[in-house]
Amino acid sequence: QVQLVESGGGLVQAGGSLRLSCTASGSISSIVAMAWYRQAPGKQRELVARITSDDNTNYADSVKGRFTISRDNAKNTVYLQMYSLKPEDTAVYYCNANRVRFGLPSEYWGQGTQVTVSS
């Protein structure tokens, strides 16, 4: 099992910045990728950014150039640095981990952290 705990959400004005953190614990040695998703009210959950174990990253078009995903292996933590926030970035942000163990994939989610951007 993998446990994910997010932090760093909050209320910020448009144009502001926030940094989200996700700390993983448990059987983390076989994690192959971690990601941030978000879900706004009435909308489907969408991928925001993803980072693989060899540091390849990809981003949703809507956040390219504004958000950066990174990780600190020593702290078992993945970050999402968000700049130039817009009201449309308002959502619950979820941390996600993909693990492959003995050839079997599994997926884990954090509890989510609310990000609210006021106009």
Coordinates of N, CA, C and O in Angstrom, one line a residue:
Q1 N 0.8 -1.2 0.0 CA 0.0 0.0 0.0 C 0.9 1.3 0.0 O 2.0 1.2 0.5
V2 N 0.3 2.3 -0.6 CA 1.0 3.6 -0.6 C 0.0 4.6 0.0 O -1.2 4.7 -0.4
Q3 N 0.5 5.4 0.9 CA -0.3 6.5 1.4 C 0.2 7.8 0.9 O 1.4 8.1 0.9
L4 N -0.7 8.7 0.5 CA -0.4 10.0 0.0 C -1.1 11.1 0.8 O -2.3 11.0 1.0
V5 N -0.3 12.1 1.2 CA -0.9 13.1 2.0 C -0.5 14.5 1.4 O 0.7 14.8 1.2
E6 N -1.5 15.2 1.0 CA -1.3 16.5 0.3 C -1.4 17.6 1.3 O -2.1 17.5 2.4
S7 N -0.8 18.7 1.0 CA -0.9 20.0 1.8 C -0.6 21.1 0.9 O -0.1 21.0 -0.2
G8 N -0.9 22.3 1.4 CA -0.5 23.5 0.6 C -1.6 24.3 -0.1 O -1.4 25.3 -0.6
G9 N -2.8 23.7 -0.1 CA -3.9 24.4 -0.7 C -4.4 25.6 0.1 O -3.9 25.9 1.2
G10 N -5.3 26.4 -0.5 CA -5.8 27.5 0.2 C -6.5 28.5 -0.7 O -6.8 28.2 -1.9
L11 N -6.7 29.7 -0.2 CA -7.3 30.8 -1.0 C -6.3 31.8 -1.4 O -5.5 32.2 -0.6
V12 N -6.3 32.1 -2.7 CA -5.3 33.1 -3.2 C -6.0 33.9 -4.3 O -7.0 33.5 -4.9
Q13 N -5.5 35.2 -4.4 CA -6.1 36.0 -5.4 C -5.5 35.7 -6.8 O -4.4 35.1 -6.9
A14 N -6.3 36.0 -7.8 CA -5.8 35.8 -9.2 C -4.4 36.5 -9.4 O -4.2 37.6 -8.9
G15 N -3.6 35.7 -10.1 CA -2.2 36.2 -10.3 C -1.2 35.8 -9.2 O 0.0 35.9 -9.3
G16 N -1.8 35.2 -8.1 CA -0.9 34.7 -7.0 C -0.3 33.4 -7.3 O -0.5 32.8 -8.3
S17 N 0.4 32.9 -6.2 CA 1.1 31.6 -6.3 C 0.7 30.7 -5.1 O 0.4 31.2 -4.1
L18 N 0.8 29.4 -5.4 CA 0.7 28.4 -4.3 C 1.7 27.3 -4.6 O 1.9 27.0 -5.8
R19 N 2.1 26.6 -3.6 CA 2.8 25.3 -3.8 C 2.2 24.2 -3.0 O 2.0 24.3 -1.8
L20 N 1.8 23.2 -3.8 CA 1.2 22.0 -3.2 C 2.3 21.0 -3.0 O 3.2 20.9 -3.8
S21 N 2.1 20.2 -1.9 CA 3.1 19.1 -1.6 C 2.3 17.8 -1.4 O 1.2 17.8 -0.9
C22 N 2.9 16.7 -1.8 CA 2.4 15.4 -1.6 C 3.5 14.5 -1.1 O 4.5 14.3 -1.8
T23 N 3.3 14.0 0.1 CA 4.3 13.1 0.7 C 3.8 11.7 0.7 O 2.7 11.4 1.1
A24 N 4.6 10.8 0.1 CA 4.2 9.4 0.0 C 4.9 8.6 1.1 O 6.0 8.8 1.5
S25 N 4.2 7.6 1.6 CA 4.7 6.6 2.6 C 4.2 5.2 2.3 O 3.3 5.1 1.5
G26 N 4.8 4.3 2.9 CA 4.4 2.9 2.7 C 5.3 2.2 1.7 O 6.5 2.5 1.7
S27 N 4.8 1.4 0.8 CA 5.6 0.7 -0.2 C 5.8 1.5 -1.4 O 5.2 1.3 -2.5
I28 N 6.7 2.5 -1.3 CA 6.9 3.5 -2.3 C 8.0 3.1 -3.3 O 8.2 3.8 -4.3
S29 N 8.7 2.0 -3.1 CA 9.9 1.7 -3.9 C 9.6 1.4 -5.3 O 10.4 1.6 -6.2
S30 N 8.4 1.0 -5.6 CA 8.0 0.6 -6.9 C 7.1 1.6 -7.6 O 6.5 1.3 -8.7
I31 N 7.1 2.8 -7.1 CA 6.3 3.9 -7.8 C 7.0 4.3 -9.1 O 8.2 4.6 -9.0
V32 N 6.3 4.3 -10.2 CA 6.9 4.7 -11.5 C 6.5 6.1 -11.9 O 7.2 6.6 -12.8
A33 N 5.5 6.6 -11.3 CA 5.1 8.0 -11.7 C 4.2 8.6 -10.6 O 3.5 7.8 -10.0
M34 N 4.3 9.9 -10.5 CA 3.3 10.6 -9.6 C 2.8 11.8 -10.4 O 3.4 12.3 -11.3
A35 N 1.6 12.1 -10.0 CA 0.9 13.2 -10.7 C 0.0 14.0 -9.8 O -0.3 13.6 -8.7
W36 N -0.4 15.1 -10.4 CA -1.5 15.9 -9.7 C -2.6 16.0 -10.7 O -2.5 16.2 -11.9
Y37 N -3.8 15.7 -10.2 CA -5.1 15.9 -10.9 C -5.9 17.0 -10.1 O -5.6 17.3 -9.0
R38 N -6.9 17.4 -10.8 CA -7.8 18.4 -10.2 C -9.2 18.1 -10.6 O -9.5 17.6 -11.7
Q39 N -10.2 18.5 -9.8 CA -11.6 18.3 -10.1 C -12.3 19.6 -9.6 O -12.4 19.8 -8.4
A40 N -12.9 20.3 -10.5 CA -13.7 21.4 -10.2 C -15.2 21.0 -10.1 O -15.5 19.9 -10.6
P41 N -16.0 21.8 -9.4 CA -17.4 21.4 -9.2 C -18.1 21.2 -10.5 O -18.0 22.0 -11.4
G42 N -18.7 20.0 -10.7 CA -19.5 19.7 -11.9 C -18.7 19.3 -13.0 O -19.2 19.1 -14.1
K43 N -17.4 19.1 -12.8 CA -16.5 18.7 -13.9 C -15.8 17.4 -13.6 O -15.7 17.0 -12.4
Q44 N -15.3 16.8 -14.6 CA -14.5 15.5 -14.4 C -13.1 15.8 -13.9 O -12.6 16.9 -14.1
R45 N -12.6 14.9 -13.2 CA -11.2 15.0 -12.8 C -10.3 15.0 -14.0 O -10.4 14.2 -14.9
E46 N -9.3 15.9 -14.0 CA -8.4 16.0 -15.1 C -6.9 16.0 -14.6 O -6.6 16.5 -13.5
L47 N -6.1 15.5 -15.5 CA -4.6 15.5 -15.2 C -4.1 16.9 -15.3 O -4.4 17.6 -16.3
V48 N -3.3 17.3 -14.3 CA -2.7 18.6 -14.3 C -1.2 18.5 -14.7 O -0.7 19.2 -15.6
A49 N -0.5 17.6 -14.1 CA 0.9 17.4 -14.3 C 1.4 16.1 -13.8 O 0.8 15.5 -12.9
R50 N 2.4 15.5 -14.5 CA 2.9 14.2 -14.1 C 4.4 14.2 -14.2 O 5.0 14.8 -15.1
I51 N 5.0 13.4 -13.3 CA 6.4 13.2 -13.3 C 6.7 11.7 -13.1 O 6.2 11.1 -12.3
T52 N 7.6 11.2 -14.0 CA 8.0 9.8 -13.9 C 9.2 9.6 -13.0 O 9.9 10.6 -12.6
S53 N 9.5 8.4 -12.8 CA 10.7 8.0 -11.9 C 12.0 8.5 -12.6 O 13.0 8.6 -11.9
D54 N 12.0 8.7 -13.9 CA 13.2 9.2 -14.6 C 13.0 10.6 -14.9 O 13.7 11.1 -15.8
D55 N 12.1 11.3 -14.2 CA 12.0 12.8 -14.3 C 11.4 13.3 -15.6 O 11.6 14.5 -15.9
N56 N 10.8 12.5 -16.4 CA 10.0 13.0 -17.5 C 8.7 13.7 -17.0 O 8.1 13.1 -16.1
T57 N 8.4 14.8 -17.5 CA 7.2 15.5 -17.1 C 6.3 15.8 -18.2 O 6.7 15.9 -19.4
N58 N 5.0 15.9 -17.9 CA 4.1 16.4 -18.9 C 3.0 17.2 -18.2 O 2.7 17.0 -17.0
Y59 N 2.4 18.1 -18.9 CA 1.4 19.1 -18.3 C 0.2 19.2 -19.2 O 0.2 19.1 -20.4
A60 N -0.9 19.5 -18.5 CA -2.1 19.9 -19.3 C -1.8 21.2 -20.0 O -1.1 22.1 -19.5
D61 N -2.4 21.4 -21.2 CA -2.1 22.6 -21.9 C -2.5 23.8 -21.1 O -1.9 24.9 -21.3
S62 N -3.6 23.7 -20.3 CA -4.1 24.9 -19.6 C -3.1 25.4 -18.5 O -3.3 26.5 -18.1
V63 N -2.1 24.6 -18.2 CA -1.2 25.0 -17.1 C 0.2 25.2 -17.5 O 1.1 25.6 -16.8
K64 N 0.5 24.8 -18.8 CA 1.9 24.9 -19.3 C 2.4 26.3 -19.2 O 1.7 27.3 -19.5
G65 N 3.6 26.4 -18.6 CA 4.2 27.7 -18.5 C 3.9 28.4 -17.2 O 4.5 29.4 -16.8
R66 N 2.9 27.9 -16.4 CA 2.5 28.5 -15.2 C 2.7 27.5 -14.0 O 3.0 28.0 -12.9
F67 N 2.6 26.2 -14.2 CA 2.8 25.2 -13.2 C 4.1 24.4 -13.4 O 4.4 24.1 -14.6
T68 N 4.7 24.0 -12.3 CA 5.9 23.1 -12.4 C 5.7 22.0 -11.4 O 5.5 22.3 -10.2
I69 N 5.9 20.8 -11.9 CA 5.9 19.6 -11.0 C 7.4 19.2 -10.8 O 8.2 19.3 -11.7
S70 N 7.7 18.9 -9.5 CA 9.0 18.4 -9.2 C 9.0 17.5 -8.0 O 7.9 17.3 -7.4
R71 N 10.1 16.9 -7.7 CA 10.1 15.9 -6.6 C 11.4 16.0 -5.8 O 12.4 16.3 -6.4
D72 N 11.3 15.6 -4.6 CA 12.4 15.5 -3.7 C 12.5 14.1 -3.2 O 11.7 13.7 -2.3
N73 N 13.3 13.2 -3.8 CA 13.3 11.8 -3.4 C 13.7 11.6 -2.0 O 13.2 10.7 -1.3
A74 N 14.6 12.4 -1.4 CA 15.0 12.3 0.0 C 13.8 12.5 0.9 O 13.8 11.9 2.0
K75 N 12.8 13.3 0.5 CA 11.7 13.5 1.3 C 10.4 12.8 0.9 O 9.4 12.9 1.5
N76 N 10.6 12.0 -0.2 CA 9.4 11.2 -0.7 C 8.3 12.1 -1.0 O 7.1 11.8 -0.8
T77 N 8.6 13.3 -1.6 CA 7.6 14.3 -1.8 C 7.6 14.9 -3.2 O 8.7 15.0 -3.8
V78 N 6.4 15.1 -3.7 CA 6.2 15.7 -5.0 C 5.6 17.0 -4.8 O 4.7 17.2 -3.9
Y79 N 6.0 18.0 -5.6 CA 5.5 19.4 -5.4 C 4.8 19.8 -6.7 O 5.1 19.4 -7.8
L80 N 3.9 20.7 -6.6 CA 3.3 21.4 -7.7 C 3.3 22.9 -7.4 O 2.6 23.4 -6.5
Q81 N 4.3 23.5 -8.0 CA 4.4 25.0 -7.9 C 3.5 25.6 -8.9 O 3.6 25.4 -10.1
M82 N 2.6 26.5 -8.4 CA 1.6 27.1 -9.3 C 1.8 28.6 -9.3 O 1.8 29.2 -8.2
Y83 N 2.0 29.2 -10.4 CA 2.1 30.7 -10.6 C 1.0 31.2 -11.4 O 0.3 30.4 -12.2
S84 N 0.8 32.5 -11.4 CA -0.2 33.2 -12.2 C -1.5 32.5 -12.2 O -2.1 32.2 -13.2
L85 N -1.9 32.2 -11.0 CA -3.2 31.4 -10.8 C -4.4 32.2 -11.3 O -4.4 33.5 -11.3
K86 N -5.3 31.5 -11.9 CA -6.6 32.1 -12.5 C -7.8 31.5 -11.7 O -7.7 30.4 -11.2
P87 N -8.9 32.2 -11.8 CA -10.1 31.6 -11.1 C -10.4 30.2 -11.7 O -10.9 29.4 -10.9
E88 N -10.2 30.0 -12.9 CA -10.5 28.7 -13.5 C -9.6 27.6 -13.0 O -9.8 26.4 -13.3
D89 N -8.5 27.9 -12.2 CA -7.7 26.9 -11.5 C -8.4 26.4 -10.2 O -7.8 25.4 -9.6
T90 N -9.4 27.0 -9.8 CA -10.1 26.6 -8.6 C -10.6 25.2 -8.7 O -11.3 24.8 -9.7
A91 N -10.2 24.4 -7.8 CA -10.6 22.9 -7.8 C -10.0 22.3 -6.6 O -9.2 22.9 -5.8
V92 N -10.4 21.0 -6.4 CA -9.8 20.2 -5.4 C -8.6 19.5 -6.2 O -8.8 18.9 -7.2
Y93 N -7.4 19.6 -5.6 CA -6.3 19.0 -6.3 C -5.9 17.7 -5.6 O -5.8 17.6 -4.3
Y94 N -5.7 16.6 -6.4 CA -5.4 15.3 -5.8 C -4.1 14.8 -6.3 O -3.7 15.0 -7.4
C95 N -3.3 14.3 -5.3 CA -2.1 13.6 -5.7 C -2.3 12.2 -6.1 O -3.2 11.5 -5.5
N96 N -1.6 11.7 -7.0 CA -1.8 10.3 -7.6 C -0.4 9.6 -7.7 O 0.5 10.3 -8.1
A97 N -0.4 8.4 -7.4 CA 0.8 7.6 -7.6 C 0.5 6.3 -8.3 O -0.5 5.6 -8.1
N98 N 1.3 6.0 -9.3 CA 1.2 4.7 -10.0 C 2.4 3.8 -9.6 O 3.6 4.3 -9.7
R99 N 2.1 2.6 -9.3 CA 3.1 1.7 -8.8 C 3.0 0.4 -9.7 O 1.9 0.0 -10.0
V100 N 4.2 -0.1 -10.0 CA 4.2 -1.4 -10.6 C 5.0 -2.4 -9.8 O 6.2 -2.1 -9.6
R101 N 4.4 -3.4 -9.2 CA 5.0 -4.3 -8.3 C 4.8 -5.7 -8.8 O 3.6 -6.1 -9.0
F102 N 5.8 -6.5 -9.0 CA 5.7 -7.9 -9.5 C 4.9 -7.8 -10.8 O 4.1 -8.8 -11.1
G103 N 5.1 -6.8 -11.6 CA 4.5 -6.7 -12.9 C 3.0 -6.2 -12.8 O 2.4 -6.1 -13.9
L104 N 2.5 -6.0 -11.7 CA 1.1 -5.6 -11.5 C 1.0 -4.1 -11.2 O 1.6 -3.6 -10.3
P105 N 0.2 -3.4 -12.0 CA 0.0 -2.0 -11.8 C -1.0 -1.7 -10.7 O -2.0 -2.5 -10.6
S106 N -0.8 -0.6 -10.0 CA -1.8 -0.2 -9.0 C -1.7 1.3 -8.9 O -0.7 1.9 -9.3
E107 N -2.8 1.9 -8.4 CA -2.9 3.4 -8.4 C -3.4 3.8 -7.0 O -4.3 3.1 -6.4
Y108 N -2.9 4.9 -6.5 CA -3.2 5.4 -5.2 C -3.6 6.9 -5.3 O -3.0 7.6 -6.2
W109 N -4.4 7.3 -4.4 CA -4.9 8.7 -4.4 C -4.8 9.3 -3.0 O -5.0 8.6 -2.0
G110 N -4.5 10.6 -3.0 CA -4.5 11.3 -1.7 C -6.0 11.8 -1.5 O -6.9 11.6 -2.3
Q111 N -6.1 12.5 -0.4 CA -7.5 12.9 0.0 C -7.9 14.2 -0.6 O -9.1 14.5 -0.6
G112 N -7.0 14.9 -1.3 CA -7.3 16.1 -2.0 C -7.1 17.4 -1.1 O -7.2 17.3 0.1
T113 N -6.8 18.4 -1.8 CA -6.6 19.7 -1.1 C -7.2 20.8 -1.9 O -7.1 20.8 -3.2
Q114 N -8.0 21.7 -1.3 CA -8.8 22.7 -2.0 C -7.9 23.9 -2.4 O -7.2 24.4 -1.5
V115 N -8.0 24.3 -3.6 CA -7.4 25.5 -4.1 C -8.5 26.4 -4.6 O -9.2 26.0 -5.5
T116 N -8.6 27.6 -4.1 CA -9.6 28.6 -4.5 C -8.9 29.8 -5.0 O -8.1 30.4 -4.2
V117 N -9.1 30.3 -6.2 CA -8.5 31.5 -6.7 C -9.6 32.5 -6.9 O -10.6 32.3 -7.7
S118 N -9.5 33.6 -6.2 CA -10.5 34.6 -6.3 C -10.2 35.7 -7.4 O -9.0 35.9 -7.6
S119 N -11.2 36.2 -8.0 CA -11.0 37.2 -9.1 C -10.8 38.6 -8.6 O -11.1 38.9 -7.4

